[in-house]
Amino acid sequence: MSEFPARAALRLVQPAPVELQPIARFCGHCGNPPTAAQPSTRVCDRCGLGLVLETVVEAAPSRGAPFLVLDTGLMICAMSAAAQRELAVDETEAVHRHVNELLVAADAEPGTRASLADVVVRAARGDGETTTIAVRPAHTFGVFFEARIAPCGPPRAALVVLH
Amino acid sequence: MRFLKTSEAAALLNVSPNTLRAWERRFGYPKPQRSPGRHRLYTYGEIASLRDALHEGLSISSAVSRAREGLTADTHSLVGALTSFELERADVAMEAALALRSLERAVEEVLLPSMDEVAKRQGLDSAPWAFAAHWGVAWLRRAQRLAPPPTRPLSVVIGDATRDDLDPDAAQVRAFELFCVRAGARILSLSARGIQGMGEALAHRDPSIVVIAGNHLPDDDVARWAYNVRLAAGPLPIALFRRGHQPPRVRTTGAQVLPTGALAAQQRLLELVEEFRAAPAAYVDPRDTASDLLPRVARNGGQSSA
């Protein structure tokens, strides 16, 4: 007589269908999509001053939009040309600085100070959805941006598009 | 050392040559050298390092920063080896530096800054500085011995006014000599203390220029030495390298001050020789006496009284 039960204890589970979200490519400097559908290089073939990144279509910046790219340590990794103008800082000076040196959660919005870091870290890990919160330039009052935060990459990072 | 032309470097990075030149203007990287025909020459290591950084980066700025960090790692390694008194590790650090740079840049960007760092951290009277200074000077002398034979009709007499190998200017003077030799010049390095037998030493060299290098000996001593060189070899232009604060040019036929960096000084030296050959009277007055040859500089105040 067999010591194993007649019925298998484990059953094959059909995975739930994953809904693939359409991806948009954009240059981390000018915000434009690459000219080729499948670019052969990561360097933007339009301006040559940014790397081509990917994000979900709903979060992709429009051409000429101000945006930043942050890592999980909330350090600035890239800034668009428009963001450099808006925040009055050159990308070469901003890279490797903490985002709070340039942007902070808007105090007028209760609870946003903590959530800015949380949302960015979640997005930079790739497990966050597109989220919108209010931010303002550091040391500047009366100016607000609506920041749309979503995962981007590669490598994994958080895209913060300012409106 | 493998060098790449602009088109080759651009192909390796999969960008256009114009993009590469735009990065040089905006980010100061990659930093090419120039061929004798003034064309850009990139080191393979620098381009390969940037290619890897671009592959993993989020922006050109961060990739450039990462590639630069890879290059400064050699300085950290060398400083660590020197402060740990490890000769072999110091040699290995320089070998690593040479894999990514030309010898001139390895010396200017790794060896000399590492020695400065040891001097700054440990002090000039410390054992690590003594170790670093002896190692650095020995490395530069060894590189000079391995340099190719002279290719230019250029003979440089150097009056060494440093104290000894522990003098903080000694490594800079040795680097200057090395760069001159590698530029095809023939070098005769003499102590600026002694004048005995100088005529014999100069007889076979036919010097093109005299350089007084180092700041340890007083002005009167080196002026006397330079005057004796002129007596033995005829009218010659005189240049000063790392003689402390000097006005850039004191009088028409006075000594010319070279830049403080060894490579920049070597490049200026070549220009000076060309200028002297074109218009000797602008640089040399045969009536000069010993006291005319060097600007009199107050040793403490640094103000010229010439």
mmCIF file of C-alpha atoms in Angstrom, chain B:
data_model
loop_
_atom_site.group_PDB
_atom_site.id
_atom_site.type_symbol
_atom_site.label_atom_id
_atom_site.label_comp_id
_atom_site.label_asym_id
_atom_site.label_seq_id
_atom_site.Cartn_x
_atom_site.Cartn_y
_atom_site.Cartn_z
ATOM 1 C CA MET B 1 49.030 53.024 -24.266
ATOM 2 C CA ARG B 2 46.406 52.761 -26.981
ATOM 3 C CA PHE B 3 45.089 55.977 -28.504
ATOM 4 C CA LEU B 4 41.927 56.472 -30.518
ATOM 5 C CA LYS B 5 41.150 59.080 -33.138
ATOM 6 C CA THR B 6 37.906 61.018 -32.757
ATOM 7 C CA SER B 7 36.076 58.822 -35.267
ATOM 8 C CA GLU B 8 37.273 55.642 -33.536
ATOM 9 C CA ALA B 9 36.327 56.910 -30.077
ATOM 10 C CA ALA B 10 32.910 58.007 -31.361
ATOM 11 C CA ALA B 11 32.348 54.598 -32.944
ATOM 12 C CA LEU B 12 33.247 52.837 -29.692
ATOM 13 C CA LEU B 13 30.691 54.968 -27.840
ATOM 14 C CA ASN B 14 28.166 54.675 -30.673
ATOM 15 C CA VAL B 15 27.804 58.460 -30.972
ATOM 16 C CA SER B 16 28.787 60.999 -33.594
ATOM 17 C CA PRO B 17 32.147 62.820 -33.487
ATOM 18 C CA ASN B 18 30.191 66.069 -32.984
ATOM 19 C CA THR B 19 28.552 64.616 -29.865
ATOM 20 C CA LEU B 20 31.951 63.656 -28.498
ATOM 21 C CA ARG B 21 33.229 67.198 -29.025
ATOM 22 C CA ALA B 22 30.037 68.586 -27.431
ATOM 23 C CA TRP B 23 30.692 66.451 -24.326
ATOM 24 C CA GLU B 24 34.241 67.754 -24.152
ATOM 25 C CA ARG B 25 32.924 71.346 -24.151
ATOM 26 C CA ARG B 26 30.066 70.746 -21.707
ATOM 27 C CA PHE B 27 31.476 68.156 -19.314
ATOM 28 C CA GLY B 28 35.221 68.484 -19.872
ATOM 29 C CA TYR B 29 35.318 64.739 -20.524
ATOM 30 C CA PRO B 30 36.646 62.753 -22.248
ATOM 31 C CA LYS B 31 39.754 64.911 -22.283
ATOM 32 C CA PRO B 32 41.794 64.250 -25.420
ATOM 33 C CA GLN B 33 45.447 64.907 -25.983
ATOM 34 C CA ARG B 34 46.636 66.404 -29.244
ATOM 35 C CA SER B 35 48.704 64.759 -31.924
ATOM 36 C CA PRO B 36 51.612 66.698 -33.459
ATOM 37 C CA GLY B 37 49.085 67.720 -36.159
ATOM 38 C CA ARG B 38 46.724 69.054 -33.410
ATOM 39 C CA HIS B 39 44.184 66.255 -33.911
ATOM 40 C CA ARG B 40 42.374 64.881 -30.875
ATOM 41 C CA LEU B 41 43.720 61.628 -29.443
ATOM 42 C CA TYR B 42 41.657 59.812 -26.802
ATOM 43 C CA THR B 43 43.044 57.143 -24.502
ATOM 44 C CA TYR B 44 41.295 53.829 -24.964
ATOM 45 C CA GLY B 45 40.893 53.333 -21.221
ATOM 46 C CA GLU B 46 39.078 56.634 -20.789
ATOM 47 C CA ILE B 47 36.661 55.892 -23.615
ATOM 48 C CA ALA B 48 36.065 52.322 -22.447
ATOM 49 C CA SER B 49 35.425 53.569 -18.927
ATOM 50 C CA LEU B 50 32.878 56.085 -20.247
ATOM 51 C CA ARG B 51 31.215 53.450 -22.422
ATOM 52 C CA ASP B 52 30.655 51.203 -19.387
ATOM 53 C CA ALA B 53 29.405 54.137 -17.321
ATOM 54 C CA LEU B 54 26.967 55.171 -20.064
ATOM 55 C CA HIS B 55 25.615 51.641 -20.172
ATOM 56 C CA GLU B 56 24.709 51.799 -16.474
ATOM 57 C CA GLY B 57 23.977 55.516 -16.137
ATOM 58 C CA LEU B 58 20.875 57.686 -16.086
ATOM 59 C CA SER B 59 22.468 60.775 -17.602
ATOM 60 C CA ILE B 60 25.641 61.821 -19.379
ATOM 61 C CA SER B 61 26.602 63.864 -16.291
ATOM 62 C CA SER B 62 26.331 60.892 -13.943
ATOM 63 C CA ALA B 63 28.168 58.641 -16.419
ATOM 64 C CA VAL B 64 30.987 61.165 -16.734
ATOM 65 C CA SER B 65 31.115 61.456 -12.975
ATOM 66 C CA ARG B 66 31.331 57.683 -12.607
ATOM 67 C CA ALA B 67 34.016 57.403 -15.287
ATOM 68 C CA ARG B 68 36.008 60.123 -13.522
ATOM 69 C CA GLU B 69 35.666 58.316 -10.203
ATOM 70 C CA GLY B 70 37.196 55.282 -11.861
ATOM 71 C CA LEU B 71 40.166 57.412 -12.834
ATOM 72 C CA THR B 72 40.604 59.015 -9.387
ATOM 73 C CA ALA B 73 40.570 55.533 -7.854
ATOM 74 C CA ASP B 74 44.193 55.235 -8.973
ATOM 75 C CA THR B 75 45.148 58.248 -6.861
ATOM 76 C CA HIS B 76 43.425 56.736 -3.810
ATOM 77 C CA SER B 77 45.268 53.448 -4.408
ATOM 78 C CA LEU B 78 48.616 55.173 -4.713
ATOM 79 C CA VAL B 79 48.116 57.336 -1.629
ATOM 80 C CA GLY B 80 47.094 54.217 0.302
ATOM 81 C CA ALA B 81 50.164 52.326 -0.879
ATOM 82 C CA LEU B 82 52.541 55.185 -0.053
ATOM 83 C CA THR B 83 51.142 55.779 3.426
ATOM 84 C CA SER B 84 51.354 52.010 4.056
ATOM 85 C CA PHE B 85 55.007 51.912 2.915
ATOM 86 C CA GLU B 86 54.210 49.341 0.213
ATOM 87 C CA LEU B 87 56.566 49.752 -2.737
ATOM 88 C CA GLU B 88 55.085 47.021 -4.889
ATOM 89 C CA ARG B 89 51.533 48.241 -4.406
ATOM 90 C CA ALA B 90 52.627 51.762 -5.337
ATOM 91 C CA ASP B 91 54.185 50.431 -8.557
ATOM 92 C CA VAL B 92 50.997 48.481 -9.305
ATOM 93 C CA ALA B 93 48.894 51.627 -8.763
ATOM 94 C CA MET B 94 51.024 53.499 -11.293
ATOM 95 C CA GLU B 95 50.740 50.596 -13.740
ATOM 96 C CA ALA B 96 46.960 50.830 -13.389
ATOM 97 C CA ALA B 97 47.125 54.571 -13.971
ATOM 98 C CA LEU B 98 49.224 54.024 -17.096
ATOM 99 C CA ALA B 99 46.632 51.606 -18.456
ATOM 100 C CA LEU B 100 44.165 54.488 -18.737
ATOM 101 C CA ARG B 101 46.435 57.442 -19.481
ATOM 102 C CA SER B 102 49.554 58.573 -21.258
ATOM 103 C CA LEU B 103 52.677 58.715 -19.114
ATOM 104 C CA GLU B 104 52.472 62.510 -18.918
ATOM 105 C CA ARG B 105 48.896 62.423 -17.666
ATOM 106 C CA ALA B 106 49.582 59.529 -15.295
ATOM 107 C CA VAL B 107 52.344 61.610 -13.712
ATOM 108 C CA GLU B 108 50.319 64.834 -13.646
ATOM 109 C CA GLU B 109 47.004 63.306 -12.564
ATOM 110 C CA VAL B 110 48.088 60.456 -10.293
ATOM 111 C CA LEU B 111 51.737 60.466 -9.190
ATOM 112 C CA LEU B 112 52.230 64.144 -8.355
ATOM 113 C CA PRO B 113 48.764 64.677 -6.783
ATOM 114 C CA SER B 114 49.259 61.528 -4.680
ATOM 115 C CA MET B 115 52.578 62.852 -3.392
ATOM 116 C CA ASP B 116 50.955 66.221 -2.640
ATOM 117 C CA GLU B 117 48.219 64.407 -0.760
ATOM 118 C CA VAL B 118 50.727 62.467 1.346
ATOM 119 C CA ALA B 119 52.610 65.689 2.116
ATOM 120 C CA LYS B 120 49.380 67.463 3.053
ATOM 121 C CA ARG B 121 48.056 64.656 5.247
ATOM 122 C CA GLN B 122 51.283 63.546 6.917
ATOM 123 C CA GLY B 123 53.554 66.599 6.787
ATOM 124 C CA LEU B 124 56.942 67.086 5.158
ATOM 125 C CA ASP B 125 58.823 65.846 8.219
ATOM 126 C CA SER B 126 56.956 62.543 8.359
ATOM 127 C CA ALA B 127 58.119 59.030 7.516
ATOM 128 C CA PRO B 128 55.327 58.518 4.938
ATOM 129 C CA TRP B 129 56.476 61.660 3.091
ATOM 130 C CA ALA B 130 60.093 60.469 3.112
ATOM 131 C CA PHE B 131 58.954 57.134 1.700
ATOM 132 C CA ALA B 132 56.671 58.755 -0.893
ATOM 133 C CA ALA B 133 59.255 61.328 -1.977
ATOM 134 C CA HIS B 134 62.004 58.741 -2.502
ATOM 135 C CA TRP B 135 59.644 56.393 -4.327
ATOM 136 C CA GLY B 136 58.253 59.166 -6.555
ATOM 137 C CA VAL B 137 61.634 60.574 -7.530
ATOM 138 C CA ALA B 138 63.000 57.074 -8.179
ATOM 139 C CA TRP B 139 59.976 56.236 -10.350
ATOM 140 C CA LEU B 140 60.427 59.398 -12.410
ATOM 141 C CA ARG B 141 64.173 58.780 -12.857
ATOM 142 C CA ARG B 142 63.481 55.213 -13.965
ATOM 143 C CA ALA B 143 60.916 56.468 -16.491
ATOM 144 C CA GLN B 144 63.479 58.978 -17.766
ATOM 145 C CA ARG B 145 66.034 56.225 -18.301
ATOM 146 C CA LEU B 146 63.473 54.290 -20.340
ATOM 147 C CA ALA B 147 62.560 57.282 -22.521
ATOM 148 C CA PRO B 148 63.426 57.176 -26.232
ATOM 149 C CA PRO B 149 66.615 58.930 -27.420
ATOM 150 C CA PRO B 150 66.530 62.672 -28.253
ATOM 151 C CA THR B 151 64.840 63.589 -31.519
ATOM 152 C CA ARG B 152 64.993 67.415 -31.443
ATOM 153 C CA PRO B 153 67.921 69.779 -31.834
ATOM 154 C CA LEU B 154 67.192 70.984 -28.320
ATOM 155 C CA SER B 155 69.565 70.793 -25.385
ATOM 156 C CA VAL B 156 68.375 71.953 -21.979
ATOM 157 C CA VAL B 157 70.676 72.600 -19.030
ATOM 158 C CA ILE B 158 68.844 72.411 -15.734
ATOM 159 C CA GLY B 159 70.286 73.986 -12.622
ATOM 160 C CA ASP B 160 68.768 71.963 -9.817
ATOM 161 C CA ALA B 161 68.109 74.342 -6.922
ATOM 162 C CA THR B 162 66.115 71.860 -4.841
ATOM 163 C CA ARG B 163 67.447 70.683 -1.483
ATOM 164 C CA ASP B 164 67.255 66.911 -2.015
ATOM 165 C CA ASP B 165 64.658 64.256 -2.866
ATOM 166 C CA LEU B 166 62.612 65.270 0.170
ATOM 167 C CA ASP B 167 62.211 68.801 -1.163
ATOM 168 C CA PRO B 168 58.534 69.119 -2.197
ATOM 169 C CA ASP B 169 59.664 70.564 -5.553
ATOM 170 C CA ALA B 170 62.028 67.686 -6.330
ATOM 171 C CA ALA B 171 59.399 65.415 -7.862
ATOM 172 C CA GLN B 172 58.065 68.298 -9.963
ATOM 173 C CA VAL B 173 61.558 69.030 -11.267
ATOM 174 C CA ARG B 174 62.129 65.341 -12.091
ATOM 175 C CA ALA B 175 58.729 65.260 -13.842
ATOM 176 C CA PHE B 176 59.693 68.359 -15.837
ATOM 177 C CA GLU B 177 62.958 66.683 -16.878
ATOM 178 C CA LEU B 178 61.075 63.520 -17.854
ATOM 179 C CA PHE B 179 58.581 65.449 -19.988
ATOM 180 C CA CYS B 180 61.407 67.345 -21.723
ATOM 181 C CA VAL B 181 63.201 64.087 -22.491
ATOM 182 C CA ARG B 182 59.996 62.528 -23.825
ATOM 183 C CA ALA B 183 59.453 65.617 -25.984
ATOM 184 C CA GLY B 184 62.762 64.763 -27.671
ATOM 185 C CA ALA B 185 65.078 67.158 -25.816
ATOM 186 C CA ARG B 186 68.539 66.353 -24.482
ATOM 187 C CA ILE B 187 68.787 67.147 -20.777
ATOM 188 C CA LEU B 188 71.806 67.958 -18.635
ATOM 189 C CA SER B 189 70.807 68.284 -15.008
ATOM 190 C CA LEU B 190 73.435 69.874 -12.750
ATOM 191 C CA SER B 191 73.368 71.037 -9.182
ATOM 192 C CA ALA B 192 73.002 74.819 -9.052
ATOM 193 C CA ARG B 193 75.408 74.767 -6.072
ATOM 194 C CA GLY B 194 78.589 73.990 -7.949
ATOM 195 C CA ILE B 195 80.391 75.659 -10.842
ATOM 196 C CA GLN B 196 83.579 73.611 -10.887
ATOM 197 C CA GLY B 197 84.047 71.731 -14.180
ATOM 198 C CA MET B 198 80.997 73.318 -15.731
ATOM 199 C CA GLY B 199 82.867 74.271 -18.908
ATOM 200 C CA GLU B 200 83.694 70.646 -19.646
ATOM 201 C CA ALA B 201 80.149 69.561 -18.920
ATOM 202 C CA LEU B 202 78.709 72.118 -21.325
ATOM 203 C CA ALA B 203 81.340 71.760 -24.030
ATOM 204 C CA HIS B 204 79.696 68.751 -25.650
ATOM 205 C CA ARG B 205 76.082 69.810 -25.110
ATOM 206 C CA ASP B 206 75.682 73.120 -26.966
ATOM 207 C CA PRO B 207 72.726 74.121 -24.722
ATOM 208 C CA SER B 208 69.690 75.891 -26.174
ATOM 209 C CA ILE B 209 68.287 77.170 -22.885
ATOM 210 C CA VAL B 210 69.048 77.181 -19.160
ATOM 211 C CA VAL B 211 66.376 76.351 -16.592
ATOM 212 C CA ILE B 212 66.808 77.026 -12.914
ATOM 213 C CA ALA B 213 64.460 74.680 -11.104
ATOM 214 C CA GLY B 214 63.573 74.597 -7.442
ATOM 215 C CA ASN B 215 63.338 77.133 -4.677
ATOM 216 C CA HIS B 216 65.776 75.972 -2.010
ATOM 217 C CA LEU B 217 68.938 77.837 -3.032
ATOM 218 C CA PRO B 218 69.025 81.640 -2.652
ATOM 219 C CA ASP B 219 68.821 83.921 -5.697
ATOM 220 C CA ASP B 220 72.458 85.033 -5.433
ATOM 221 C CA ASP B 221 73.733 81.459 -5.650
ATOM 222 C CA VAL B 222 71.651 80.512 -8.668
ATOM 223 C CA ALA B 223 72.381 83.832 -10.410
ATOM 224 C CA ARG B 224 76.107 83.155 -10.027
ATOM 225 C CA TRP B 225 75.615 79.662 -11.391
ATOM 226 C CA ALA B 226 73.563 80.888 -14.372
ATOM 227 C CA TYR B 227 76.148 83.560 -15.112
ATOM 228 C CA ASN B 228 78.881 80.922 -15.218
ATOM 229 C CA VAL B 229 76.773 78.824 -17.584
ATOM 230 C CA ARG B 230 76.562 81.829 -19.890
ATOM 231 C CA LEU B 231 80.284 82.419 -19.637
ATOM 232 C CA ALA B 232 80.920 78.818 -20.621
ATOM 233 C CA ALA B 233 78.215 78.373 -23.245
ATOM 234 C CA GLY B 234 77.599 81.879 -24.569
ATOM 235 C CA PRO B 235 74.394 83.982 -24.440
ATOM 236 C CA LEU B 236 71.421 81.788 -23.581
ATOM 237 C CA PRO B 237 67.865 82.425 -22.494
ATOM 238 C CA ILE B 238 67.156 81.576 -18.870
ATOM 239 C CA ALA B 239 63.896 80.229 -17.507
ATOM 240 C CA LEU B 240 62.762 79.691 -13.935
ATOM 241 C CA PHE B 241 60.727 76.679 -12.821
ATOM 242 C CA ARG B 242 59.179 76.550 -9.357
ATOM 243 C CA ARG B 243 61.348 79.352 -7.986
ATOM 244 C CA GLY B 244 58.549 80.527 -5.706
ATOM 245 C CA HIS B 245 56.695 83.763 -6.351
ATOM 246 C CA GLN B 246 58.199 85.593 -9.311
ATOM 247 C CA PRO B 247 56.743 88.334 -11.458
ATOM 248 C CA PRO B 248 55.959 86.838 -14.886
ATOM 249 C CA ARG B 249 58.598 88.890 -16.667
ATOM 250 C CA VAL B 250 60.861 91.346 -14.965
ATOM 251 C CA ARG B 251 62.783 92.966 -17.783
ATOM 252 C CA THR B 252 63.220 92.377 -21.459
ATOM 253 C CA THR B 253 66.288 90.188 -21.241
ATOM 254 C CA GLY B 254 65.586 88.788 -17.763
ATOM 255 C CA ALA B 255 64.627 85.281 -16.806
ATOM 256 C CA GLN B 256 61.341 83.892 -18.069
ATOM 257 C CA VAL B 257 59.035 82.263 -15.524
ATOM 258 C CA LEU B 258 57.652 78.870 -16.537
ATOM 259 C CA PRO B 259 54.215 77.668 -15.365
ATOM 260 C CA THR B 260 54.255 75.738 -12.084
ATOM 261 C CA GLY B 261 52.859 72.531 -13.631
ATOM 262 C CA ALA B 262 55.559 70.280 -15.081
ATOM 263 C CA LEU B 263 53.782 69.557 -18.349
ATOM 264 C CA ALA B 264 52.715 73.158 -18.942
ATOM 265 C CA ALA B 265 56.287 74.223 -18.147
ATOM 266 C CA GLN B 266 57.708 71.787 -20.698
ATOM 267 C CA GLN B 267 55.312 73.072 -23.357
ATOM 268 C CA ARG B 268 56.203 76.709 -22.580
ATOM 269 C CA LEU B 269 59.884 75.824 -22.680
ATOM 270 C CA LEU B 270 59.557 74.552 -26.249
ATOM 271 C CA GLU B 271 57.793 77.787 -27.227
ATOM 272 C CA LEU B 272 60.491 79.874 -25.549
ATOM 273 C CA VAL B 273 63.245 78.135 -27.467
ATOM 274 C CA GLU B 274 61.415 78.762 -30.744
ATOM 275 C CA GLU B 275 60.894 82.425 -29.816
ATOM 276 C CA PHE B 276 64.561 82.767 -28.841
ATOM 277 C CA ARG B 277 65.718 81.253 -32.114
ATOM 278 C CA ALA B 278 63.514 83.697 -34.019
ATOM 279 C CA ALA B 279 64.600 86.789 -32.048
ATOM 280 C CA PRO B 280 67.591 86.157 -29.753
ATOM 281 C CA ALA B 281 68.071 89.808 -28.842
ATOM 282 C CA ALA B 282 64.694 89.887 -27.088
ATOM 283 C CA TYR B 283 65.865 87.305 -24.576
ATOM 284 C CA VAL B 284 69.576 87.741 -24.117
ATOM 285 C CA ASP B 285 71.728 90.800 -23.549
ATOM 286 C CA PRO B 286 75.435 89.840 -23.645
ATOM 287 C CA ARG B 287 76.199 92.714 -21.266
ATOM 288 C CA ASP B 288 74.166 91.117 -18.477
ATOM 289 C CA THR B 289 76.014 90.555 -15.232
ATOM 290 C CA ALA B 290 75.190 87.848 -12.750
ATOM 291 C CA SER B 291 72.892 90.136 -10.812
ATOM 292 C CA ASP B 292 70.942 90.964 -13.999
ATOM 293 C CA LEU B 293 70.104 87.365 -14.731
ATOM 294 C CA LEU B 294 67.568 86.817 -12.023
ATOM 295 C CA PRO B 295 64.968 89.096 -10.517
ATOM 296 C CA ARG B 296 65.790 89.888 -6.950
ATOM 297 C CA VAL B 297 62.968 88.580 -4.897
ATOM 298 C CA ALA B 298 62.557 89.204 -1.224
ATOM 299 C CA ARG B 299 62.703 85.706 0.202
ATOM 300 C CA ASN B 300 59.935 86.358 2.690
ATOM 301 C CA GLY B 301 57.844 89.062 1.151
ATOM 302 C CA GLY B 302 57.886 87.760 -2.387
ATOM 303 C CA GLN B 303 58.023 91.276 -3.845
ATOM 304 C CA SER B 304 60.417 91.994 -6.686
ATOM 305 C CA SER B 305 62.840 94.847 -6.251
ATOM 306 C CA ALA B 306 64.266 94.615 -9.752
#
